[in-house]
Coordinates of C-alpha atoms and ligand atoms in Angstrom, one line a residue:
M1 CA -100.1 103.2 74.4
V2 CA -100.0 104.9 77.8
I3 CA -103.3 105.5 79.4
S4 CA -103.2 108.3 81.9
I5 CA -105.0 107.9 85.3
H6 CA -107.2 110.7 84.1
Q7 CA -108.3 108.8 81.0
A8 CA -108.7 105.6 83.0
M9 CA -111.0 107.4 85.4
V10 CA -113.2 108.7 82.6
A11 CA -113.5 105.3 81.1
C12 CA -114.6 103.9 84.5
V13 CA -117.2 106.6 85.1
L14 CA -118.6 105.9 81.7
L15 CA -118.7 102.2 82.2
L16 CA -120.4 102.6 85.7
C17 CA -122.9 105.0 84.2
F18 CA -123.8 102.5 81.5
V19 CA -124.2 99.5 83.7
T20 CA -126.0 101.1 86.7
V21 CA -127.7 104.5 86.7
C22 CA -128.4 105.4 83.2
T23 CA -130.8 104.0 80.7
G24 CA -130.1 105.0 77.2
M25 CA -129.6 108.7 78.0
P26 CA -125.9 109.7 78.8
D27 CA -125.7 111.5 82.1
P28 CA -125.8 115.3 81.3
A29 CA -123.5 116.1 84.2
Q30 CA -121.0 113.6 82.9
R31 CA -121.3 115.0 79.4
D32 CA -120.6 118.4 80.9
M33 CA -117.6 117.3 82.7
L34 CA -116.1 115.6 79.6
M35 CA -116.7 118.7 77.6
R36 CA -114.9 120.8 80.1
Q37 CA -112.0 118.4 80.3
E38 CA -111.6 118.3 76.6
A39 CA -111.7 122.1 76.4
S40 CA -109.0 122.3 79.1
R41 CA -106.6 120.6 76.7
Q42 CA -106.7 123.3 74.0
T43 CA -104.3 126.2 73.7
G44 CA -105.1 128.5 76.6
G45 CA -107.4 125.8 78.1
R46 CA -105.6 126.0 81.5
V47 CA -105.3 129.8 81.6
I48 CA -107.5 131.4 84.4
L49 CA -109.1 134.6 83.2
T50 CA -109.7 137.6 85.5
A51 CA -113.2 139.1 85.7
A52 CA -112.3 141.9 83.3
E53 CA -110.8 139.3 80.9
Q54 CA -113.9 137.2 81.1
R55 CA -116.1 140.2 80.2
L56 CA -113.8 140.8 77.1
D57 CA -113.9 137.1 76.4
A58 CA -117.7 137.1 76.3
H59 CA -117.8 140.1 74.0
L60 CA -115.3 138.4 71.7
H61 CA -117.5 135.3 71.7
R62 CA -120.5 137.3 70.6
L63 CA -118.5 139.0 67.8
K64 CA -117.2 135.6 66.7
E65 CA -120.7 134.1 66.5
Q66 CA -121.8 137.0 64.3
E67 CA -118.7 136.7 62.1
M68 CA -119.0 133.0 61.7
S69 CA -122.6 133.2 60.5
A70 CA -121.7 135.9 57.8
A71 CA -121.2 134.9 54.2
P72 CA -118.6 134.9 52.8
F73 CA -116.7 133.7 55.9
P74 CA -113.2 135.2 55.5
P75 CA -111.0 132.2 56.6
A76 CA -112.9 130.1 54.1
V77 CA -111.9 132.2 51.1
H78 CA -108.5 133.1 49.6
F79 CA -106.8 135.7 51.8
F80 CA -106.4 138.1 48.8
K81 CA -110.3 138.2 48.7
A82 CA -110.7 138.0 52.3
K83 CA -108.4 140.9 53.2
P84 CA -111.0 143.7 52.7
L85 CA -113.6 141.7 54.8
I86 CA -111.1 141.1 57.5
Q87 CA -110.3 144.9 57.6
Q88 CA -113.9 145.5 58.4
S89 CA -114.1 142.9 61.2
S90 CA -114.5 144.1 64.8
I91 CA -112.4 141.1 66.0
F92 CA -109.6 142.2 63.7
S93 CA -109.6 145.7 65.1
L94 CA -109.4 144.3 68.6
L95 CA -106.5 141.9 67.5
R96 CA -104.6 144.9 66.1
K97 CA -104.8 146.6 69.5
M98 CA -103.9 143.4 71.3
P99 CA -100.2 143.1 72.4
K100 CA -99.2 140.1 70.5
G101 CA -95.6 139.6 71.9
G102 CA -93.0 138.6 69.3
A103 CA -93.0 137.7 65.6
L104 CA -90.8 134.6 65.4
H105 CA -91.0 133.6 61.8
I106 CA -90.5 136.4 59.3
H107 CA -88.0 136.5 56.3
S108 CA -85.9 139.6 56.0
S109 CA -86.6 140.0 52.2
S110 CA -90.3 140.4 52.8
L111 CA -90.3 142.3 56.1
V112 CA -91.5 145.6 54.7
S113 CA -94.7 146.5 52.8
V114 CA -94.3 146.9 49.1
E115 CA -96.0 150.3 49.3
W116 CA -92.9 151.6 51.3
L117 CA -90.4 149.8 48.8
V118 CA -92.0 151.6 45.9
K119 CA -93.1 154.9 47.3
N120 CA -89.9 155.4 49.3
V121 CA -87.1 153.4 47.9
T122 CA -87.7 153.6 44.1
Y123 CA -88.1 157.3 44.5
R124 CA -84.5 157.7 45.5
P125 CA -82.0 159.0 43.0
H126 CA -79.8 156.6 40.9
C127 CA -82.4 153.8 41.0
Y128 CA -82.2 151.7 37.8
I129 CA -84.6 149.1 36.6
C130 CA -84.4 146.4 34.0
F131 CA -87.1 144.0 32.6
T132 CA -85.9 140.4 32.2
W133 CA -87.0 138.0 29.5
D134 CA -89.2 136.1 31.9
R135 CA -91.2 139.3 32.7
S136 CA -89.6 140.0 36.0
V137 CA -87.7 143.0 37.1
R138 CA -84.3 143.8 38.6
F139 CA -83.3 147.0 40.5
L140 CA -79.9 148.4 41.0
F141 CA -78.7 151.7 42.5
S142 CA -75.7 153.0 40.6
S143 CA -73.9 156.3 40.2
R144 CA -73.5 155.6 36.5
Q145 CA -75.2 153.6 33.8
P146 CA -74.9 150.0 35.0
F147 CA -73.1 147.3 32.9
P148 CA -75.2 144.3 31.7
R149 CA -75.6 141.8 34.6
W150 CA -77.7 139.0 35.7
D151 CA -80.4 138.6 32.9
C152 CA -80.1 142.4 32.3
V153 CA -78.7 144.1 29.3
Y154 CA -80.7 147.3 29.3
W155 CA -80.9 149.3 32.4
Q156 CA -83.2 152.5 32.7
L157 CA -83.6 155.1 35.4
V158 CA -86.9 154.5 37.3
E159 CA -87.2 158.3 37.5
T160 CA -87.1 158.6 33.6
L161 CA -89.6 155.9 33.2
R162 CA -92.0 157.2 35.8
A163 CA -91.7 160.7 34.1
K164 CA -92.6 159.2 30.8
A165 CA -95.6 157.1 32.2
K166 CA -99.1 158.4 31.5
D167 CA -100.0 157.9 35.1
P168 CA -97.3 157.7 37.7
T169 CA -99.7 155.9 40.2
D170 CA -100.3 153.2 37.6
F171 CA -96.6 153.0 37.0
D172 CA -96.1 152.6 40.8
N173 CA -98.8 149.9 41.0
S174 CA -97.1 147.9 38.2
L175 CA -93.9 148.0 40.2
M176 CA -95.6 146.8 43.3
R177 CA -97.2 143.9 41.3
H178 CA -93.6 142.7 40.8
L179 CA -92.8 142.7 44.4
T180 CA -95.8 140.8 45.8
L181 CA -98.0 137.8 45.2
F182 CA -101.1 139.9 45.9
T183 CA -103.5 140.0 43.0
E184 CA -107.2 140.4 42.5
D185 CA -107.9 136.9 41.1
P186 CA -105.4 134.5 42.8
D187 CA -107.1 131.3 41.6
K188 CA -106.7 132.3 38.1
A189 CA -103.1 133.7 38.6
Y190 CA -101.8 130.8 40.6
P191 CA -103.4 127.5 39.5
S192 CA -100.7 125.3 41.1
Q193 CA -98.1 125.3 43.8
D194 CA -95.3 125.3 41.2
I195 CA -96.7 128.5 39.6
V196 CA -97.2 130.4 42.9
W197 CA -93.7 129.4 44.1
E198 CA -92.3 130.5 40.8
K199 CA -93.8 133.9 41.3
F200 CA -92.7 133.8 44.9
E201 CA -89.0 133.4 44.0
K202 CA -89.2 136.0 41.3
A203 CA -90.6 138.6 43.7
F204 CA -87.7 137.8 46.0
M205 CA -85.3 138.5 43.3
A206 CA -87.0 141.7 42.2
A207 CA -86.8 143.1 45.8
A208 CA -83.1 142.0 46.3
G209 CA -81.5 144.9 44.3
L210 CA -83.5 147.4 46.4
V211 CA -82.9 145.9 49.8
T212 CA -79.3 145.0 49.5
H213 CA -78.3 148.6 48.8
A214 CA -76.5 149.5 51.9
P215 CA -78.2 152.9 52.7
V216 CA -81.6 151.3 51.9
L217 CA -81.0 148.3 54.3
R218 CA -80.7 150.6 57.3
D219 CA -84.1 152.4 56.6
Y220 CA -85.7 149.1 55.5
L221 CA -85.0 147.4 58.8
Y222 CA -86.1 150.5 60.8
Q223 CA -89.3 150.6 58.7
G224 CA -89.8 146.9 59.3
L225 CA -89.6 147.2 63.1
E226 CA -91.9 150.4 62.8
E227 CA -94.6 148.3 61.0
L228 CA -94.4 145.5 63.6
H229 CA -94.5 148.0 66.5
R230 CA -97.5 149.7 65.0
D231 CA -99.3 146.3 65.1
N232 CA -98.4 146.0 68.8
I233 CA -95.6 143.5 68.4
M234 CA -92.7 144.0 70.8
Y235 CA -90.0 141.6 69.6
L236 CA -88.7 140.0 66.3
E237 CA -86.7 137.0 65.3
L238 CA -85.8 137.6 61.7
R239 CA -84.6 134.9 59.2
S240 CA -81.9 136.4 57.1
G241 CA -79.3 135.2 54.8
L242 CA -77.3 138.4 55.6
S243 CA -76.8 139.1 52.0
R244 CA -73.8 141.2 51.0
T245 CA -74.8 144.8 50.4
Y246 CA -73.5 147.4 48.0
E247 CA -72.9 151.1 47.8
L248 CA -73.6 153.5 44.9
D249 CA -70.0 153.3 43.7
G250 CA -70.0 149.4 43.7
T251 CA -68.3 148.9 47.0
I252 CA -69.4 145.7 48.6
H253 CA -69.9 145.0 52.3
D254 CA -69.8 141.5 53.8
K255 CA -72.3 139.6 56.0
V256 CA -70.8 141.0 59.2
W257 CA -71.5 144.5 58.1
S258 CA -75.3 143.4 57.7
L259 CA -75.3 141.9 61.0
K260 CA -73.7 145.1 62.6
T261 CA -76.2 147.2 60.8
F262 CA -79.0 145.1 62.1
Q263 CA -77.7 145.4 65.6
E264 CA -77.3 149.3 65.3
V265 CA -80.8 149.7 63.8
T266 CA -82.3 147.6 66.5
Q267 CA -80.6 149.5 69.2
Q268 CA -81.7 152.8 67.6
F269 CA -85.2 151.6 67.4
V270 CA -85.3 150.5 71.0
A271 CA -83.9 153.8 72.1
D272 CA -86.7 155.5 70.1
H273 CA -89.4 153.1 71.3
P274 CA -88.6 151.9 74.9
D275 CA -91.6 149.5 74.9
F276 CA -89.9 147.5 72.1
L277 CA -87.9 144.5 73.5
G278 CA -85.5 143.9 70.6
A279 CA -84.8 141.8 67.6
R280 CA -82.5 138.8 66.8
I281 CA -81.4 137.1 63.6
I282 CA -81.7 133.5 62.6
I283 CA -79.1 133.0 60.0
S284 CA -80.6 131.2 56.9
V285 CA -79.2 129.7 53.7
H286 CA -81.0 128.4 50.8
R287 CA -81.7 124.5 50.6
A288 CA -80.6 124.7 46.9
L289 CA -76.9 124.9 48.1
G290 CA -74.7 121.9 48.2
V291 CA -73.4 120.1 51.4
S292 CA -70.0 121.7 51.3
E293 CA -71.5 125.2 50.9
V294 CA -73.9 124.6 53.8
K295 CA -70.9 123.3 55.9
T296 CA -69.2 126.7 55.2
A297 CA -72.4 128.5 56.2
V298 CA -72.7 126.5 59.4
K299 CA -69.2 127.4 60.3
E300 CA -69.8 131.0 59.7
A301 CA -72.9 131.0 61.7
I302 CA -71.0 129.4 64.6
Q303 CA -68.4 132.2 64.3
M304 CA -71.0 135.0 64.0
Q305 CA -72.9 133.6 67.0
R306 CA -69.7 133.7 69.0
D307 CA -69.0 137.3 67.9
F308 CA -72.6 138.6 68.2
P309 CA -74.2 136.3 70.9
E310 CA -77.0 138.9 71.6
V311 CA -78.0 139.2 68.0
V312 CA -77.6 135.7 66.4
A313 CA -80.2 133.3 67.6
G314 CA -79.2 130.3 65.3
F315 CA -79.5 128.8 61.9
D316 CA -82.1 127.6 59.4
L317 CA -82.4 126.4 55.8
V318 CA -85.0 128.1 53.6
G319 CA -86.6 127.8 50.2
R320 CA -89.4 125.5 49.1
E321 CA -89.1 122.1 50.8
D322 CA -91.0 120.2 48.1
S323 CA -88.5 121.0 45.4
G324 CA -85.5 121.5 47.6
R325 CA -83.0 119.2 49.4
T326 CA -84.0 117.6 52.7
L327 CA -82.5 118.1 56.1
W328 CA -81.2 114.6 55.9
Y329 CA -79.3 115.4 52.7
F330 CA -77.4 118.1 54.8
R331 CA -76.7 115.8 57.7
E332 CA -73.0 116.1 57.6
A333 CA -73.2 119.8 57.6
L334 CA -75.9 120.0 60.3
S335 CA -73.9 117.7 62.6
L336 CA -70.8 119.9 62.5
P337 CA -71.7 121.9 65.7
A338 CA -72.2 118.8 67.7
D339 CA -69.0 117.2 66.3
L340 CA -67.0 120.4 67.1
G341 CA -68.5 120.4 70.6
V342 CA -70.3 123.8 70.2
T343 CA -74.0 124.8 70.2
L344 CA -75.7 126.3 67.3
P345 CA -79.5 126.3 67.9
Y346 CA -81.6 125.3 64.9
F347 CA -84.9 126.7 63.9
F348 CA -85.7 124.5 60.9
H349 CA -88.5 125.0 58.4
A350 CA -89.9 121.5 58.4
G351 CA -93.0 119.9 57.1
E352 CA -94.2 122.7 54.8
T353 CA -95.7 120.1 52.6
D354 CA -98.7 118.2 51.8
E355 CA -96.8 115.4 50.0
E356 CA -97.2 112.7 52.7
G357 CA -94.8 109.9 52.8
T358 CA -92.1 111.6 50.6
D359 CA -88.5 112.2 51.8
V360 CA -89.4 115.8 52.3
D361 CA -92.2 114.7 54.7
Q362 CA -89.4 113.3 57.0
N363 CA -88.0 116.7 57.5
I364 CA -90.0 117.1 60.7
L365 CA -88.6 114.0 62.4
D366 CA -85.1 115.0 61.1
A367 CA -85.5 118.5 62.5
L368 CA -86.2 117.0 66.0
L369 CA -83.3 114.7 65.6
F370 CA -81.0 117.6 65.0
N371 CA -82.5 119.2 68.2
T372 CA -84.4 122.0 66.5
T373 CA -85.5 124.7 68.9
R374 CA -88.8 125.3 67.0
I375 CA -90.5 124.0 63.9
G376 CA -91.1 126.4 61.0
H377 CA -94.7 125.7 59.7
G378 CA -94.9 122.0 60.8
Y379 CA -97.9 121.8 58.5
A380 CA -97.3 118.0 58.2
L381 CA -96.9 117.5 61.9
A382 CA -100.4 116.4 62.7
H383 CA -99.8 113.3 60.5
H384 CA -96.6 112.3 62.4
P385 CA -97.7 111.0 65.8
L386 CA -94.2 110.2 67.0
A387 CA -92.7 113.4 65.9
K388 CA -95.6 115.2 67.4
E389 CA -95.1 113.5 70.7
L390 CA -91.4 114.3 70.7
S391 CA -92.0 117.9 69.8
R392 CA -94.5 118.2 72.6
K393 CA -92.2 116.4 75.2
R394 CA -89.3 118.7 74.2
N395 CA -91.4 121.9 74.2
V396 CA -90.5 122.5 70.5
A397 CA -93.0 125.1 69.3
V398 CA -94.6 125.0 65.9
E399 CA -94.5 128.4 64.1
L400 CA -97.9 128.5 62.5
C401 CA -98.3 130.8 59.5
P402 CA -101.8 130.3 58.3
I403 CA -101.9 132.9 55.5
S404 CA -98.7 131.6 54.0
N405 CA -100.0 128.1 54.0
Q406 CA -103.1 129.2 52.2
V407 CA -101.5 131.5 49.6
L408 CA -98.8 128.8 48.8
K409 CA -101.7 126.4 48.3
L410 CA -101.3 123.8 51.1
V411 CA -104.9 124.5 52.2
S412 CA -107.7 126.6 50.8
D413 CA -110.3 126.7 53.5
L414 CA -108.4 127.5 56.7
R415 CA -111.0 125.8 58.8
N416 CA -109.4 122.6 57.5
H417 CA -105.9 123.5 58.5
P418 CA -104.2 120.7 60.3
A419 CA -103.1 123.1 63.1
A420 CA -106.7 122.8 64.3
V421 CA -105.6 119.5 65.7
L422 CA -102.5 121.0 67.4
M423 CA -104.6 123.9 68.8
S424 CA -107.3 121.6 70.2
E425 CA -104.6 119.6 72.1
G426 CA -102.5 122.5 73.3
H427 CA -99.4 121.8 71.4
P428 CA -96.7 124.3 71.8
L429 CA -97.6 127.0 69.1
V430 CA -96.8 130.5 68.0
I431 CA -98.4 132.5 65.2
S432 CA -96.4 134.3 62.6
S433 CA -96.6 135.8 59.1
D434 CA -93.6 134.3 57.2
D435 CA -93.5 136.8 54.2
P436 CA -95.8 139.7 55.0
S437 CA -95.0 141.9 52.0
L438 CA -95.4 139.0 49.6
F439 CA -98.8 138.1 51.1
G440 CA -100.0 141.7 51.4
T441 CA -100.2 141.6 55.2
T442 CA -98.4 143.7 57.8
G443 CA -97.6 142.7 61.4
L444 CA -99.3 139.7 62.8
S445 CA -103.0 140.6 63.2
Y446 CA -104.1 139.1 60.0
D447 CA -102.6 135.7 60.8
F448 CA -103.9 136.0 64.4
Y449 CA -107.3 136.5 62.9
Q450 CA -107.1 133.4 60.8
A451 CA -105.9 131.3 63.6
F452 CA -108.3 132.6 66.1
V453 CA -111.4 132.7 63.9
G454 CA -110.7 130.2 61.2
I455 CA -108.5 127.5 62.7
G456 CA -109.6 127.8 66.3
G457 CA -113.3 128.2 65.5
L458 CA -115.8 129.1 68.2
K459 CA -113.9 127.3 70.9
A460 CA -110.8 129.4 70.7
N461 CA -111.2 132.2 73.2
L462 CA -109.3 135.1 75.0
A463 CA -107.3 132.5 76.9
T464 CA -106.2 131.1 73.6
L465 CA -105.0 134.5 72.4
K466 CA -103.3 135.1 75.8
E467 CA -101.4 131.9 75.6
L468 CA -100.4 132.4 72.0
A469 CA -99.0 135.8 72.8
V470 CA -97.2 134.5 75.9
N471 CA -95.8 131.6 73.9
S472 CA -94.1 134.0 71.5
I473 CA -91.8 135.1 74.4
R474 CA -91.7 131.8 76.1
Y475 CA -90.5 130.0 72.9
S476 CA -88.3 132.7 71.7
S477 CA -84.6 132.4 71.6
L478 CA -84.1 135.0 74.4
P479 CA -82.1 134.1 77.4
P480 CA -84.1 133.5 80.6
H481 CA -83.7 137.0 82.1
L482 CA -84.8 138.7 78.9
K483 CA -87.8 136.4 78.7
E484 CA -88.7 137.6 82.2
T485 CA -88.3 141.3 81.3
G486 CA -90.3 140.6 78.0
L487 CA -93.2 138.9 80.0
V488 CA -93.4 141.7 82.5
M489 CA -93.5 144.3 79.6
W490 CA -96.1 142.3 77.8
Q491 CA -98.3 141.8 80.9
N492 CA -98.4 145.6 81.4
K493 CA -99.5 146.1 77.8
W494 CA -102.0 143.2 78.1
D495 CA -103.6 144.7 81.3
I496 CA -104.0 148.0 79.6
F497 CA -105.5 146.3 76.4
V498 CA -108.0 144.4 78.6
S499 CA -109.1 147.4 80.7
D500 CA -109.5 149.6 77.4
S501 CA -111.4 147.0 75.6
S502 CA -113.8 145.6 78.2
Ligands
NAG1 C1 -87.8 157.3 52.8 O1 -87.7 157.0 54.2 C2 -86.5 157.6 54.9 C3 -86.4 157.0 56.2 O2 -87.7 156.7 56.8 C4 -86.8 159.1 54.9 O3 -85.8 159.8 55.6 C5 -86.9 159.6 53.5 O4 -87.1 161.0 53.4 C6 -87.9 158.9 52.6 N1 -87.8 159.1 51.2 C7 -88.8 159.3 50.4 C8 -88.4 159.6 49.1 O5 -90.0 159.2 50.7
NAG2 C1 -79.1 116.5 70.3 O1 -79.2 116.5 71.7 C2 -78.8 115.3 72.4 C3 -79.2 115.3 73.8 O2 -78.7 116.5 74.4 C4 -77.3 115.1 72.1 O3 -76.9 113.9 72.6 C5 -77.1 115.2 70.5 O4 -75.6 115.1 70.3 C6 -77.7 116.3 69.8 N1 -77.6 116.2 68.5 C7 -77.2 117.1 67.7 C8 -77.1 116.8 66.1 O5 -76.9 118.2 68.0
ZN3 ZN1 -90.6 130.8 56.2

């Protein structure tokens, strides 16, 4: 173990104190100094606040004291029950106004709220639905009655079903329930991780037919950026498999079409909203694939990054880690870029597990061995001292998605989230929302609330929030000059936020 000069000094002073001056009572000045030193290590602990920021910080602190003494305390209960409480919180309304920088961990299939999917997309003409034997649904846009496909024999027009329904609002609500995990009684609906993940995968499949319709994808991406922008987010890194898309007549577009569409929509959005910095893609494939398929995907990603360097940030493997294949399983595929002498930045999901000591639990170390740029979730990181040291030394930020971890049943009371350790020692960290539409969130404010109030507790302060927002640009995949631009844009927004709120 390496003892820093700083730690040695503290030890010395303590020793001196015990042998000379003090009797039984620790020196209060000493105690005070140690407390300040410890606080300086946390996220934001070295950020110096302006006078205006200090006033806002004091205000936030009072609000937090009130909120922490209230029962029930939102971070301690399931988010589906906490959501209405959080919506009434004064801290939450401040967080919504706060410029939060970038969202670095969101999946494309759950970017947009289910309200929009149902109220906008399923109201379009030629939208067919079918109910599968396992009580899921599939959607398909088609100019004529679709042939049987997937698990679906019998396709009906949504329009017809809605017209026949007693109450169209009930009908729409029932569609929404297929597209999200959100439910009134989550403990009853999802007694185990297996069951909640099963519903999770079903909801993905249900949304797929809507989102991969080519004309929908365009509006969907625009709407997604709109929802982020409304929550004061200025940048997005979206994990996407770049699924093939289809037209009404059955024409299929390839992955490159999706990538170009993403680029065009982003450019349009930035033109319409000059205070939005942009968006990039992390190409992701499912960890259920075989090694040779992942090899192909890695080669494709290398090519797409070469052709669209401003859009493609890198590569990731997605899907449940616990039941999926490990990074080490894919080692031949993942070492291809290095073998070919090219760079393909990785943004691996790793350590989204509570199964300590399993092969899956080694994903964090393997992610670092493959030079990952950030770690998605890193829920298990606090239990891996060596990996934690490496990730800190190499400035590999952890993408913390508190609500995702709670809904997918890694932790129930967010005060016990292991990221509390990471926050208290200032580990590189960003906050994100993972699958907002599935969890019933929008933007990042709900996750910021949980991280700030639940995980960070009373000691997380305005400096913590400031550092987390800055981190989202600092640890983004943007080239240095765009990070500069982004930080300047963010600082302007921040100054306005502080002067408006204090
Ligand atoms: C759906 O959204 C698009 C784009 O935002 C809009 O042009 C269209 O009118 C909406 N359609 C419905 C049925 O609400
Ligand atoms: C990771 O980075 C190290 C140091 O730059 C390099 O030697 C190694 O080849 C890289 N490994 C992979 C798998 O990219
Ligand atoms: Zn994820």
